[in-house]
Tab-separated table of C-alpha atoms and ligand atoms in Angstrom:
chain	number	residue	atom	x	y	z
A	1	MET	CA	96.195	92.526	83.143
A	2	MET	CA	95.696	89.942	85.748
A	3	CYS	CA	95.369	90.973	89.458
A	4	THR	CA	98.290	89.742	91.330
A	5	LYS	CA	96.300	88.635	94.171
A	6	CYS	CA	93.702	86.225	93.003
A	7	ARG	CA	95.360	85.760	89.505
A	8	ARG	CA	91.509	85.255	88.053
A	9	ARG	CA	90.399	88.872	87.611
A	10	GLU	CA	90.987	91.697	85.460
A	11	ALA	CA	93.121	94.427	87.571
A	12	VAL	CA	91.985	98.155	87.977
A	13	TYR	CA	94.452	99.360	90.760
A	14	LEU	CA	98.033	99.796	90.852
A	15	ARG	CA	99.562	100.270	94.495
A	16	PRO	CA	102.923	102.038	93.820
A	17	TYR	CA	104.368	101.131	97.357
A	18	SER	CA	103.811	97.708	97.175
A	19	GLY	CA	103.819	96.873	93.478
A	20	GLU	CA	100.296	94.780	93.748
A	21	ILE	CA	97.978	95.231	90.780
A	22	LEU	CA	94.390	94.449	92.193
A	23	CYS	CA	91.044	93.700	90.901
A	24	ARG	CA	87.895	95.509	92.219
A	25	SER	CA	87.281	92.763	94.643
A	26	CYS	CA	90.750	91.874	96.010
A	27	PHE	CA	91.309	95.930	96.241
A	28	LYS	CA	87.976	96.057	98.513
A	29	ARG	CA	89.035	93.281	100.320
A	30	SER	CA	92.254	94.783	101.057
A	31	ILE	CA	90.782	97.952	102.518
A	32	GLU	CA	88.474	96.233	104.727
A	33	MET	CA	91.110	93.967	105.904
A	34	LYS	CA	93.333	97.258	106.743
A	35	VAL	CA	90.669	98.620	108.562
A	36	ARG	CA	89.928	95.368	110.719
A	37	ASP	CA	93.743	94.811	111.283
A	38	THR	CA	93.901	98.522	112.463
A	39	ILE	CA	91.344	97.998	114.660
A	40	SER	CA	92.463	94.572	116.287
A	41	ARG	CA	96.178	95.638	116.608
A	42	HIS	CA	95.404	98.856	118.447
A	43	LYS	CA	92.379	97.306	120.206
A	44	LEU	CA	90.297	100.314	119.191
A	45	LEU	CA	87.017	98.444	119.810
A	46	SER	CA	85.539	96.242	122.609
A	47	ARG	CA	82.707	94.238	123.107
A	48	ASN	CA	79.402	96.395	123.814
A	49	ASP	CA	81.104	99.570	122.295
A	50	SER	CA	78.404	101.848	121.171
A	51	ILE	CA	80.256	104.006	118.396
A	52	LEU	CA	79.476	107.512	117.280
A	53	ILE	CA	80.533	107.657	113.528
A	54	ALA	CA	81.725	111.432	112.739
A	55	VAL	CA	80.142	111.582	109.175
A	56	SER	CA	80.764	114.740	107.079
A	57	GLY	CA	79.490	112.971	103.878
A	58	GLY	CA	82.888	113.318	102.275
A	59	LYS	CA	84.688	110.089	100.907
A	60	ASP	CA	86.660	109.247	104.006
A	61	SER	CA	83.511	109.410	106.547
A	62	LEU	CA	81.231	107.308	104.017
A	63	THR	CA	84.140	104.729	103.518
A	64	LEU	CA	84.537	104.681	107.351
A	65	LEU	CA	80.797	104.013	107.916
A	66	LYS	CA	80.597	101.342	105.078
A	67	THR	CA	83.912	99.412	106.287
A	68	LEU	CA	82.601	99.656	110.169
A	69	TRP	CA	79.110	98.590	109.035
A	70	ARG	CA	80.639	95.446	107.314
A	71	ILE	CA	82.787	94.836	110.491
A	72	GLU	CA	79.950	95.467	113.129
A	73	SER	CA	78.560	91.705	112.525
A	74	ARG	CA	81.755	90.376	113.506
A	75	ILE	CA	81.993	92.055	116.983
A	76	PRO	CA	79.402	90.993	119.548
A	77	GLY	CA	77.433	93.777	121.234
A	78	VAL	CA	78.961	96.651	119.162
A	79	SER	CA	76.502	99.378	117.920
A	80	LEU	CA	76.795	102.083	115.232
A	81	ALA	CA	75.112	105.448	114.929
A	82	ALA	CA	76.194	108.633	112.553
A	83	LEU	CA	76.341	112.366	113.505
A	84	THR	CA	76.725	114.945	111.036
A	85	ILE	CA	77.570	118.447	112.370
A	86	ASP	CA	76.398	121.281	110.196
A	87	GLU	CA	78.919	123.852	110.669
A	88	GLY	CA	77.175	126.647	108.586
A	89	ALA	CA	80.090	127.229	106.340
A	90	THR	CA	78.085	128.100	102.974
A	91	GLU	CA	74.837	126.512	101.847
A	92	ARG	CA	75.686	124.192	99.161
A	93	TYR	CA	78.870	122.648	100.728
A	94	ARG	CA	77.105	121.241	103.960
A	95	VAL	CA	73.526	120.563	102.123
A	96	GLU	CA	75.164	117.973	99.596
A	97	GLY	CA	77.223	116.379	102.379
A	98	LEU	CA	74.397	116.055	104.687
A	99	LYS	CA	72.051	114.607	102.042
A	100	LEU	CA	74.631	111.966	101.351
A	101	SER	CA	75.080	111.044	104.898
A	102	ARG	CA	71.571	110.784	105.186
A	103	LYS	CA	70.980	108.520	102.064
A	104	ILE	CA	73.745	106.031	103.069
A	105	CYS	CA	72.641	105.864	106.570
A	106	GLU	CA	68.982	104.821	105.729
A	107	ASP	CA	70.466	102.368	103.173
A	108	LEU	CA	72.576	100.764	105.775
A	109	LYS	CA	69.829	101.060	108.390
A	110	ILE	CA	72.170	103.253	110.803
A	111	PRO	CA	70.712	105.879	113.104
A	112	HIS	CA	71.768	109.267	111.590
A	113	TYR	CA	71.880	112.555	113.981
A	114	VAL	CA	72.492	115.983	112.676
A	115	VAL	CA	73.500	119.098	115.063
A	116	SER	CA	74.400	122.421	114.145
A	117	PHE	CA	77.210	125.006	115.254
A	118	LYS	CA	74.323	127.531	115.614
A	119	GLU	CA	72.284	125.444	117.934
A	120	TYR	CA	75.713	124.300	120.332
A	121	ILE	CA	77.470	127.726	120.062
A	122	GLY	CA	74.977	130.158	119.048
A	123	TYR	CA	76.945	131.105	115.595
A	124	THR	CA	77.426	129.626	112.276
A	125	LEU	CA	80.799	129.191	110.883
A	126	LYS	CA	80.426	132.100	108.632
A	127	GLU	CA	79.034	134.282	111.384
A	128	LEU	CA	82.172	133.430	113.339
A	129	TRP	CA	84.244	134.543	110.389
A	130	SER	CA	82.721	137.613	109.811
A	131	ARG	CA	83.144	138.513	113.653
A	132	THR	CA	86.621	137.860	113.639
A	133	ARG	CA	87.283	139.771	110.684
A	134	GLU	CA	85.337	142.715	111.896
A	135	LYS	CA	87.240	142.541	115.150
A	136	GLY	CA	90.818	142.732	112.948
A	137	LEU	CA	91.692	139.174	114.267
A	138	GLU	CA	94.039	137.189	112.165
A	139	LEU	CA	92.290	133.914	113.087
A	140	LEU	CA	91.587	131.550	109.979
A	141	PRO	CA	88.214	129.559	110.201
A	142	CYS	CA	89.975	126.193	110.269
A	143	SER	CA	92.060	127.090	113.292
A	144	TYR	CA	88.760	127.152	115.251
A	145	CYS	CA	86.205	124.974	113.198
A	146	GLY	CA	88.216	121.829	114.184
A	147	VAL	CA	87.982	122.756	118.055
A	148	LEU	CA	84.524	123.495	118.073
A	149	ARG	CA	83.625	120.417	116.088
A	150	ARG	CA	85.464	118.231	118.305
A	151	ARG	CA	83.781	119.799	121.508
A	152	ILE	CA	80.303	119.317	119.751
A	153	MET	CA	81.013	115.629	118.975
A	154	ASN	CA	82.422	115.090	122.404
A	155	THR	CA	79.344	116.597	124.431
A	156	PHE	CA	77.118	114.800	121.956
A	157	ALA	CA	78.660	111.413	122.356
A	158	LYS	CA	78.498	111.974	126.545
A	159	ASP	CA	75.002	113.113	126.396
A	160	HIS	CA	73.690	110.231	124.326
A	161	GLY	CA	75.748	107.634	126.001
A	162	PHE	CA	78.254	106.504	123.191
A	163	THR	CA	81.436	104.876	124.206
A	164	LYS	CA	83.700	105.927	121.274
A	165	ILE	CA	83.840	108.413	118.606
A	166	ALA	CA	85.090	107.248	115.179
A	167	THR	CA	86.689	109.648	112.625
A	168	GLY	CA	87.688	109.248	108.991
A	169	HIS	CA	91.060	110.646	109.447
A	170	ASN	CA	93.451	108.730	106.725
A	171	LEU	CA	97.054	108.347	106.240
A	172	ASP	CA	97.603	111.787	104.688
A	173	ASP	CA	95.564	113.632	107.069
A	174	GLU	CA	97.894	112.098	110.074
A	175	VAL	CA	101.024	112.905	108.223
A	176	GLN	CA	100.053	116.258	107.085
A	177	THR	CA	99.179	117.244	110.653
A	178	PHE	CA	102.461	115.672	112.079
A	179	ILE	CA	104.452	117.858	109.338
A	180	MET	CA	102.497	121.023	110.306
A	181	ASN	CA	103.050	120.702	113.880
A	182	ILE	CA	106.886	120.402	113.374
A	183	MET	CA	106.400	123.384	111.155
A	184	ARG	CA	104.787	125.304	113.537
A	185	GLY	CA	106.936	124.390	116.396
A	186	ASP	CA	104.140	123.078	118.293
A	187	TYR	CA	106.096	120.684	120.536
A	188	SER	CA	103.449	119.883	122.921
A	189	LYS	CA	101.094	118.369	120.064
A	190	LEU	CA	104.106	116.201	119.122
A	191	PHE	CA	103.453	113.654	121.935
A	192	ARG	CA	99.826	113.359	120.986
A	193	PHE	CA	99.934	111.470	117.518
A	194	GLY	CA	99.922	107.734	118.396
A	195	ALA	CA	97.739	105.108	117.223
A	196	SER	CA	96.047	103.887	120.475
A	197	MET	CA	93.113	105.922	122.101
A	198	GLU	CA	93.919	108.061	124.773
A	199	VAL	CA	92.016	107.493	127.845
A	200	ILE	CA	91.369	110.944	129.617
A	201	SER	CA	88.331	111.465	131.729
A	202	GLY	CA	85.645	113.806	130.469
A	203	PHE	CA	86.732	112.830	126.719
A	204	ILE	CA	84.908	109.967	124.989
A	205	PRO	CA	87.705	108.158	123.161
A	206	ARG	CA	88.284	108.921	119.688
A	207	ILE	CA	89.442	106.048	117.121
A	208	LYS	CA	90.688	106.486	113.678
A	209	PRO	CA	90.342	103.124	111.780
A	210	LEU	CA	91.358	104.768	108.550
A	211	ARG	CA	94.598	105.981	109.668
A	212	TYR	CA	96.778	103.492	107.878
A	213	ILE	CA	95.122	103.846	104.416
A	214	PRO	CA	96.404	106.662	101.753
A	215	GLU	CA	93.555	109.136	100.758
A	216	MET	CA	93.929	108.204	97.166
A	217	GLU	CA	92.825	104.464	98.379
A	218	ILE	CA	89.923	105.883	99.876
A	219	ALA	CA	88.982	107.793	97.065
A	220	PHE	CA	89.052	104.849	94.761
A	221	TYR	CA	86.975	102.677	97.377
A	222	ALA	CA	84.460	105.270	97.431
A	223	PHE	CA	84.303	105.288	93.775
A	224	LEU	CA	84.037	101.406	93.563
A	225	GLU	CA	81.317	101.636	96.256
A	226	GLY	CA	79.413	103.934	93.931
A	227	PHE	CA	79.308	106.864	96.580
A	228	LYS	CA	78.201	109.898	94.887
A	229	LEU	CA	81.034	112.355	95.687
A	230	TYR	CA	80.042	115.906	95.967
A	231	GLU	CA	82.616	118.315	94.353
A	232	ALA	CA	82.326	121.062	96.781
A	233	GLU	CA	85.119	121.314	99.258
A	234	CYS	CA	85.019	123.265	102.348
A	235	PRO	CA	85.176	126.763	100.902
A	236	TYR	CA	87.832	127.697	103.482
A	237	VAL	CA	90.304	124.997	102.912
A	238	ARG	CA	92.650	126.909	100.377
A	239	LEU	CA	93.393	129.613	103.054
A	240	SER	CA	95.350	126.870	105.084
A	241	MET	CA	98.821	125.845	105.379
A	242	ARG	CA	97.516	121.991	105.496
A	243	ASP	CA	96.708	122.407	101.851
A	244	GLU	CA	100.428	123.508	101.025
A	245	ILE	CA	101.820	120.648	102.925
A	246	ARG	CA	99.427	118.332	101.276
A	247	PHE	CA	100.858	119.244	97.825
A	248	MET	CA	104.630	118.916	99.036
A	249	LEU	CA	103.725	115.340	100.466
A	250	ASN	CA	101.901	114.276	97.355
A	251	GLU	CA	104.832	115.536	95.459
A	252	PHE	CA	107.287	113.347	97.155
A	253	GLU	CA	104.955	110.127	97.391
A	254	ARG	CA	104.778	110.548	93.561
A	255	LYS	CA	108.723	110.361	93.521
A	256	TYR	CA	109.347	108.070	96.307
A	257	PRO	CA	106.464	105.673	96.919
A	258	GLY	CA	106.109	104.938	100.472
A	259	VAL	CA	107.099	107.999	102.012
A	260	LYS	CA	104.066	108.692	103.714
A	261	PHE	CA	104.112	105.352	105.467
A	262	SER	CA	107.605	105.950	106.494
A	263	ILE	CA	106.731	109.156	107.981
A	264	MET	CA	103.801	107.205	110.002
A	265	SER	CA	105.895	104.553	111.301
A	266	VAL	CA	108.311	107.070	112.860
A	267	MET	CA	105.175	108.839	114.256
A	268	ASP	CA	104.017	105.479	115.902
A	269	LYS	CA	107.434	104.821	117.257
A	270	LEU	CA	108.031	107.966	118.544
A	271	SER	CA	104.753	108.507	119.963
A	272	LYS	CA	105.024	105.142	121.897
A	273	GLN	CA	108.437	106.083	123.441
A	274	LEU	CA	107.429	110.019	124.260
A	275	SER	CA	104.010	109.582	125.520
A	276	SER	CA	105.102	107.647	128.720
A	277	LEU	CA	107.816	110.379	129.341
A	278	ASN	CA	105.709	113.255	128.510
A	279	LYS	CA	102.211	112.892	130.141
A	280	THR	CA	99.720	115.852	129.522
A	281	TYR	CA	97.860	116.729	132.652
A	282	PHE	CA	94.195	117.434	132.457
A	283	LYS	CA	92.251	119.797	134.698
A	284	SER	CA	88.921	121.465	134.419
A	285	CYS	CA	88.258	124.465	132.396
A	286	ILE	CA	87.931	127.382	135.026
A	287	SER	CA	84.940	128.889	132.760
A	288	CYS	CA	82.958	125.721	131.287
A	289	GLY	CA	84.247	122.859	133.460
A	290	GLU	CA	85.304	120.821	130.233
A	291	PRO	CA	88.570	118.939	130.592
A	292	THR	CA	91.833	120.932	129.071
A	293	SER	CA	95.587	121.151	129.532
A	294	ARG	CA	95.362	124.836	130.136
A	295	ASP	CA	93.365	126.901	132.576
A	296	LYS	CA	90.949	128.105	130.165
A	297	CYS	CA	89.922	125.718	127.352
A	298	ARG	CA	90.618	126.761	123.580
A	299	VAL	CA	86.615	126.664	123.000
A	300	CYS	CA	85.963	129.443	125.902
A	301	GLU	CA	89.170	131.155	124.482
A	302	ILE	CA	87.723	131.305	120.953
A	303	MET	CA	84.233	132.388	122.440
A	304	ASP	CA	85.950	135.414	124.512
A	305	LEU	CA	87.563	136.641	121.380
A	306	ILE	CA	84.203	136.769	119.482
A	307	LYS	CA	82.229	138.034	122.280
A	308	THR	CA	84.136	140.905	123.560
B	1	AMP	P1	88.778	116.852	108.153
B	1	AMP	O1	88.883	117.507	109.164
B	1	AMP	O2	87.455	117.724	107.196
B	1	AMP	O3	89.401	116.133	107.395
B	1	AMP	O4	87.582	115.797	108.661
B	1	AMP	C1	88.440	114.635	109.360
B	1	AMP	C2	86.840	113.677	109.931
B	1	AMP	O5	86.219	114.489	110.810
B	1	AMP	C3	86.270	113.241	108.940
B	1	AMP	O6	86.491	112.035	108.309
B	1	AMP	C4	84.907	113.014	109.720
B	1	AMP	O7	85.003	111.933	110.360
B	1	AMP	C5	85.101	114.306	110.641
B	1	AMP	N1	84.386	115.139	110.438
B	1	AMP	C6	84.742	116.286	109.612
B	1	AMP	N2	83.719	117.369	109.371
B	1	AMP	C7	82.485	116.746	110.056
B	1	AMP	C8	81.102	117.237	110.268
B	1	AMP	N3	80.742	118.279	109.651
B	1	AMP	N4	80.232	116.258	110.897
B	1	AMP	C9	80.758	115.036	111.415
B	1	AMP	N5	81.850	114.473	111.241
B	1	AMP	C10	83.026	115.570	110.480
B	2	ZN	ZN1	85.922	125.940	128.617
């Protein structure tokens, strides 16, 4: 079957929500265009930005690395570097991700930094989990892993003079988070899911250029790019509610192509209207001084639980 875009080459990808059937090069170009379009529409980058790309070694962050690298030359003064955080979950999981990240950064000549939970927080994720279980705390690793990872990224970016942090969150991640916040009744978080960056003193702005690209398409892009994807997933993911929501959303998407985009468009419209009504006020954490909406930040709260 011929590509419906160029009408010249053999098609390899059927996009159920648009009806397009694309060849390799039209498919790859469509992903890169989507990233460029997201960046310009939401003004995610400006001249002379120094971007720290959060790279776990998974398909999303490697795709982010490659697409930003392609775009970099078109935006004057923009520079790229990558950061991998070694959580210390289990050996195999991170070692493979690290190797892949290092290899691709070398190929693209992008500086690559690696830092660990252990050096920033004093514990690996595995140690943190044993400690919470010893204390009989009902805390799943995913509930604090993300919080600690974001703190490390922010601190690292501040210390090294980066002006933006880019993460590989895709359409599925964003929609899952939204549904999860609703299911948990986490009302306050519902004002913070917009496409544009929030500018908050003490936080390096975070951008998500893959936010409008379905996970499936990123997986296919990564496959076409020849990224060697490692089988291992985070050993703790199966414990999370997110995983159940992912399954449910995929079932709906299969039956009704486009539902993820519909949810995302509601998110964007809501956030535009609600964010001006519900401003979150930030202050300094009484314990560490980092910006937070509470008296004591989540990181210090978690560390208190672990230590006492
Ligand atoms: P996840 O929360 O695992 O879906 O990851 C979302 C995004 O966070 C990824 O696409 C990366 O950009 C970033 N990320 C996740 N884990 C790491 C890590 N260990 N080191 C650096 N960045 C990460
Ligand atoms: Zn704190």
